[in-house]
């Protein structure tokens, strides 16, 4: 029994900061490093890669749309050719910075709107997956559990990691409860850990409606940009380990 | 006897174009592909890489300062740490796009203000050279003949290519005659070819003052962004080849 | 009988150029100057404003989405608050550059995806119209004939100009024939002029299907970025004037 | 006896934040709002303008170099034509957003490297001053005490405000002690207030060397981006007011 805890990191841009908390690096097993398009300049990327490698954490690339103002969260009209070229460019850039620090890039997790659009659109999913393979076929592709992105990764011959969310509730169809819903979020780390344990052990999660939904959990997305976020992750990890689940990256 | 003819390429940005003429690809032996900072978006880079690989031309990276508005020509205050991270990032990104097209990145030539500043500043030169080596020690580093950049490349264990200009005159100290000087430019391709032949065969060039200046010529910078530029390169190449100089990339 | 001929201008960005041809300034009665978001840096804007004012042409602002890579043509998810603030910012910036050159900004025409989205979405249309009014209620708002943007402009108390296209054919519902359709474009300037004359005189245009479509024509969009484009406009203007239609801006 | 307390504000960019603390708005008499080039997107600018107007604080524009990555702090080679166009553009944009909120732009204070370069270079100083006048001759130009910028503002017929720093020490020549000097900073608000009082009342400050330096103090730059910064300003203001100095903007 094992699970990966992953967090986004390195999303600052020059003097600009996001709310990320680097002390999260003490509690996760993998980090997704911004690649310069939605955040993350080369100096910030390099510093983040160094920190992560120094702690023995698996380093991945976190490519996004070229939309600094929208932080890569804005959905827009793209062609698969654009997505392919954008992903190869970004993953190649971060992979070089990781190698320059003596490490090796382990995985790729698309960011924001690219993550969401590639989850539901098989054409964009294929563009992402073939781009990742073009850079390095040994990379693990992280994607939303049950999404087109994971299917495209498998079809491209990549190893994949099915991502779940510890702090979000699910709908009966396996999708995340939209953020505006009053019960969208799980605030208590023990409840969150119990849910993750259920996913890891049983391959399913209880939806808000009470139904059991099948869900493969190989990596859990955690955050460090809100008050109490680090403590939440720390407790989540402690509960998982006490329950006999080893926290480690898939790579 | 051999010489490389290199040209900058792929500097467009989305719908924006520079004056470059892709028919130049028929006459050069290597191209320096923009890397996204001063010009060159991933789609444009990929298309340019494809064109060049299809013609059997050596593909290099042409990293610049992150200054799209100034086209990377603006000199500014930078730290060696910034330059190092910016070069690793850009070269890594373009190298990945070249690999994705089935090729291999052959060389790196800094662009604009980065080229000029790394030519005269040994600290920035070292930052560029070590960044290139960090991405791939087999890369050839192109730099201004006699510059600190070539010295730094050699010190870093890289192969280097000493660059000269066919369409520019030289001063007695080996520097280029500034562009505002009435005799800065060489317009006639036969005169230009004669000068390049002298550089290749004798390792020297006649300065404006009449003095002979020692100059190592391994690659010649040519341009495709002015009227008559392609014809100039075509004739330059023809004269060189008729004179028994083989035109090929150093890689 | 009068009509305005308007063209986009000043869309270059630093060393980057679009295909625009400034000789078009000799044949149009108003220009829409890019505002820095999809193209147009302050120096380019200022130079374009100077040229236009020197020829006595009405100068307008051409605000777009902050998407330099996509040249403002990419549709994306936006809030009305964003659109409002983006339009006030851009129009205010260009208005200041016009005043600094001794002129006065006359009109606003949204660019690219903003133009299209504000044409069909009444909420975005209202955001644009109220933003224009907030900068200067004397500005004329240009928008697609029959669109929500014109309705929003009128509702905001602005003068509006209903825009038609001389080089495009129309559908029976008044919309433009999509560009991929084989008969989408009108290439012959005499045919184009006849169509514009019909719109100006009769307030209608013959759709591809043969039906007459009601269409108010107060300004005609012309282009300078393709071979023959300037000659097209020159001939269009000549035919209009010979037919007794005065070419002048609505402001 | 009166003095202005000014602070930079609105420098965030989309989801990115700087360390600024908006509670500083309760203690200053004027704010310098970022204009989109070094920081500050239109939505952030608008929100900041609203907050400031709601508290009755004088709103100014804070134009900088178009260098988001370097936060406008990087010195670089610029022409006076660029600086002129960049300042007109930015000040015009923010002035429009202020008018749209029912207010009026009161002053302009250049940011970062533009502030420093315009302080010591009379040609750039003139470019800034004439740009500000071109937008609105009623604007007050803030500049470093004793600098070329203030002289250029006066020569352009603008009202000026001579800026001093409460948390920095001065050299015998009137310049600020460089930041790397161990005694560069004044941490104690009472010491800072005593220094400001000396400047306001006597028109001089005691340099690190012990010499009295003549210095005109019309506005004091304060910061909100470090721990304790707001408390520092609050105490500074309290001491000034208890000492009979009225805190208000020059406009």
Short mmCIF file of N, CA and C in Angstrom, two decimals, chain B residues 119-186:
data_model
loop_
_atom_site.label_atom_id
_atom_site.label_comp_id
_atom_site.label_asym_id
_atom_site.label_seq_id
_atom_site.Cartn_x
_atom_site.Cartn_y
_atom_site.Cartn_z
N UNK B 119 30.48 38.70 -24.67
CA UNK B 119 31.75 38.81 -25.43
C UNK B 119 32.78 39.60 -24.63
N UNK B 120 32.33 40.61 -23.91
CA UNK B 120 33.29 41.51 -23.25
C UNK B 120 33.38 41.33 -21.74
N UNK B 121 32.44 40.55 -21.14
CA UNK B 121 32.42 40.40 -19.69
C UNK B 121 32.71 38.95 -19.33
N UNK B 122 33.89 38.68 -18.76
CA UNK B 122 34.27 37.27 -18.50
C UNK B 122 33.34 36.57 -17.51
N UNK B 123 32.72 37.32 -16.61
CA UNK B 123 31.83 36.67 -15.63
C UNK B 123 30.55 36.19 -16.31
N UNK B 124 29.97 37.04 -17.15
CA UNK B 124 28.78 36.61 -17.89
C UNK B 124 29.14 35.52 -18.90
N UNK B 125 30.33 35.63 -19.49
CA UNK B 125 30.79 34.61 -20.44
C UNK B 125 30.83 33.25 -19.76
N UNK B 126 31.36 33.23 -18.54
CA UNK B 126 31.43 31.95 -17.82
C UNK B 126 30.03 31.42 -17.49
N UNK B 127 29.12 32.33 -17.16
CA UNK B 127 27.74 31.91 -16.87
C UNK B 127 27.12 31.25 -18.09
N UNK B 128 27.32 31.85 -19.26
CA UNK B 128 26.78 31.26 -20.49
C UNK B 128 27.42 29.90 -20.75
N UNK B 129 28.74 29.84 -20.68
CA UNK B 129 29.46 28.61 -21.03
C UNK B 129 29.09 27.46 -20.10
N UNK B 130 29.01 27.73 -18.81
CA UNK B 130 28.69 26.65 -17.88
C UNK B 130 27.23 26.21 -18.03
N UNK B 131 26.37 27.16 -18.40
CA UNK B 131 24.97 26.80 -18.64
C UNK B 131 24.86 25.87 -19.85
N UNK B 132 25.57 26.20 -20.91
CA UNK B 132 25.54 25.36 -22.12
C UNK B 132 26.06 23.96 -21.79
N UNK B 133 27.18 23.91 -21.07
CA UNK B 133 27.75 22.61 -20.70
C UNK B 133 26.77 21.81 -19.85
N UNK B 134 26.04 22.51 -18.96
CA UNK B 134 25.10 21.80 -18.08
C UNK B 134 23.99 21.14 -18.88
N UNK B 135 23.61 21.74 -19.99
CA UNK B 135 22.55 21.13 -20.80
C UNK B 135 23.11 19.96 -21.60
N UNK B 136 24.27 20.16 -22.22
CA UNK B 136 24.85 19.09 -23.04
C UNK B 136 26.30 19.46 -23.37
N UNK B 137 27.26 18.72 -22.84
CA UNK B 137 28.68 19.09 -23.07
C UNK B 137 29.13 18.89 -24.51
N UNK B 138 28.27 18.29 -25.34
CA UNK B 138 28.64 18.11 -26.74
C UNK B 138 28.26 19.31 -27.60
N UNK B 139 27.57 20.27 -27.02
CA UNK B 139 27.16 21.46 -27.79
C UNK B 139 28.37 22.32 -28.15
N UNK B 140 28.34 22.88 -29.36
CA UNK B 140 29.37 23.82 -29.78
C UNK B 140 28.91 25.23 -29.42
N UNK B 141 29.79 26.01 -28.80
CA UNK B 141 29.43 27.38 -28.43
C UNK B 141 29.96 28.36 -29.47
N UNK B 142 29.05 29.08 -30.09
CA UNK B 142 29.43 30.12 -31.06
C UNK B 142 29.64 31.43 -30.31
N UNK B 143 30.71 32.16 -30.65
CA UNK B 143 30.94 33.46 -30.03
C UNK B 143 31.78 34.35 -30.91
N UNK B 144 31.78 35.63 -30.59
CA UNK B 144 32.55 36.61 -31.36
C UNK B 144 34.03 36.25 -31.34
N UNK B 145 34.65 36.29 -32.50
CA UNK B 145 36.09 35.99 -32.61
C UNK B 145 36.88 36.83 -31.61
N UNK B 146 37.73 36.17 -30.87
CA UNK B 146 38.58 36.88 -29.93
C UNK B 146 37.92 37.29 -28.64
N UNK B 147 36.68 36.83 -28.40
CA UNK B 147 35.92 37.33 -27.24
C UNK B 147 36.13 36.49 -25.99
N UNK B 148 35.71 37.07 -24.87
CA UNK B 148 35.73 36.33 -23.61
C UNK B 148 34.81 35.12 -23.68
N UNK B 149 33.77 35.18 -24.49
CA UNK B 149 32.83 34.06 -24.54
C UNK B 149 33.52 32.80 -25.07
N UNK B 150 34.35 32.95 -26.09
CA UNK B 150 35.07 31.79 -26.62
C UNK B 150 36.06 31.25 -25.60
N UNK B 151 36.72 32.16 -24.90
CA UNK B 151 37.67 31.72 -23.86
C UNK B 151 36.93 30.95 -22.77
N UNK B 152 35.77 31.46 -22.38
CA UNK B 152 35.00 30.78 -21.33
C UNK B 152 34.52 29.42 -21.80
N UNK B 153 34.12 29.35 -23.08
CA UNK B 153 33.70 28.07 -23.63
C UNK B 153 34.83 27.05 -23.59
N UNK B 154 36.01 27.45 -24.00
CA UNK B 154 37.17 26.55 -23.97
C UNK B 154 37.48 26.13 -22.54
N UNK B 155 37.43 27.10 -21.62
CA UNK B 155 37.72 26.79 -20.21
C UNK B 155 36.70 25.80 -19.65
N UNK B 156 35.48 25.84 -20.16
CA UNK B 156 34.43 24.93 -19.69
C UNK B 156 34.51 23.57 -20.39
N UNK B 157 35.46 23.45 -21.30
CA UNK B 157 35.60 22.17 -21.98
C UNK B 157 34.71 22.00 -23.19
N UNK B 158 34.11 23.10 -23.64
CA UNK B 158 33.23 23.02 -24.81
C UNK B 158 34.03 23.22 -26.10
N UNK B 159 33.55 22.63 -27.17
CA UNK B 159 34.05 23.01 -28.48
C UNK B 159 33.46 24.39 -28.80
N UNK B 160 34.23 25.23 -29.46
CA UNK B 160 33.74 26.57 -29.77
C UNK B 160 33.88 26.84 -31.26
N UNK B 161 33.11 27.82 -31.74
CA UNK B 161 33.22 28.28 -33.12
C UNK B 161 33.38 29.79 -33.11
N UNK B 162 34.50 30.24 -33.68
CA UNK B 162 34.84 31.66 -33.68
C UNK B 162 34.10 32.36 -34.82
N UNK B 163 33.26 33.31 -34.45
CA UNK B 163 32.36 33.90 -35.44
C UNK B 163 32.91 35.21 -36.01
N UNK B 164 32.79 35.33 -37.32
CA UNK B 164 33.14 36.58 -38.01
C UNK B 164 31.93 37.04 -38.82
N UNK B 165 32.05 38.28 -39.29
CA UNK B 165 30.93 38.88 -40.02
C UNK B 165 31.37 39.22 -41.44
N UNK B 166 30.61 38.71 -42.40
CA UNK B 166 30.97 38.92 -43.81
C UNK B 166 30.61 40.32 -44.28
N UNK B 167 29.61 40.89 -43.65
CA UNK B 167 29.09 42.17 -44.14
C UNK B 167 29.50 43.35 -43.26
N UNK B 168 30.50 43.14 -42.42
CA UNK B 168 30.95 44.21 -41.53
C UNK B 168 32.45 44.38 -41.67
N UNK B 169 32.93 45.62 -41.49
CA UNK B 169 34.38 45.85 -41.49
C UNK B 169 34.90 45.81 -40.06
N UNK B 170 36.22 45.71 -39.94
CA UNK B 170 36.85 45.57 -38.63
C UNK B 170 37.77 46.74 -38.32
N UNK B 171 37.96 46.99 -37.05
CA UNK B 171 38.91 47.99 -36.57
C UNK B 171 40.28 47.32 -36.33
N UNK B 172 41.28 48.15 -36.12
CA UNK B 172 42.64 47.62 -35.91
C UNK B 172 42.74 46.74 -34.67
N UNK B 173 41.85 46.95 -33.69
CA UNK B 173 41.91 46.12 -32.47
C UNK B 173 41.07 44.86 -32.60
N UNK B 174 40.57 44.58 -33.80
CA UNK B 174 39.82 43.36 -34.01
C UNK B 174 38.33 43.49 -33.75
N UNK B 175 37.90 44.65 -33.26
CA UNK B 175 36.46 44.82 -33.02
C UNK B 175 35.76 45.23 -34.32
N UNK B 176 34.46 45.06 -34.35
CA UNK B 176 33.67 45.47 -35.51
C UNK B 176 33.59 46.99 -35.57
N UNK B 177 33.65 47.55 -36.77
CA UNK B 177 33.44 48.98 -36.93
C UNK B 177 31.99 49.28 -36.53
N UNK B 178 31.79 50.27 -35.64
CA UNK B 178 30.41 50.55 -35.21
C UNK B 178 29.50 50.87 -36.40
N UNK B 179 28.25 50.49 -36.25
CA UNK B 179 27.29 50.58 -37.36
C UNK B 179 27.09 52.00 -37.90
N UNK B 180 27.29 53.00 -37.04
CA UNK B 180 27.05 54.38 -37.51
C UNK B 180 28.20 54.89 -38.39
N UNK B 181 29.31 54.17 -38.45
CA UNK B 181 30.45 54.59 -39.27
C UNK B 181 30.09 54.40 -40.75
N UNK B 182 30.46 55.36 -41.60
CA UNK B 182 30.06 55.26 -43.03
C UNK B 182 30.62 54.02 -43.73
N UNK B 183 31.72 53.49 -43.23
CA UNK B 183 32.29 52.30 -43.87
C UNK B 183 32.08 51.05 -43.02
N UNK B 184 31.05 51.04 -42.21
CA UNK B 184 30.82 49.89 -41.31
C UNK B 184 30.44 48.64 -42.08
N UNK B 185 29.73 48.83 -43.18
CA UNK B 185 29.14 47.67 -43.86
C UNK B 185 29.85 47.32 -45.17
N UNK B 186 29.83 46.04 -45.48
CA UNK B 186 30.31 45.54 -46.76
C UNK B 186 29.08 45.12 -47.56
#
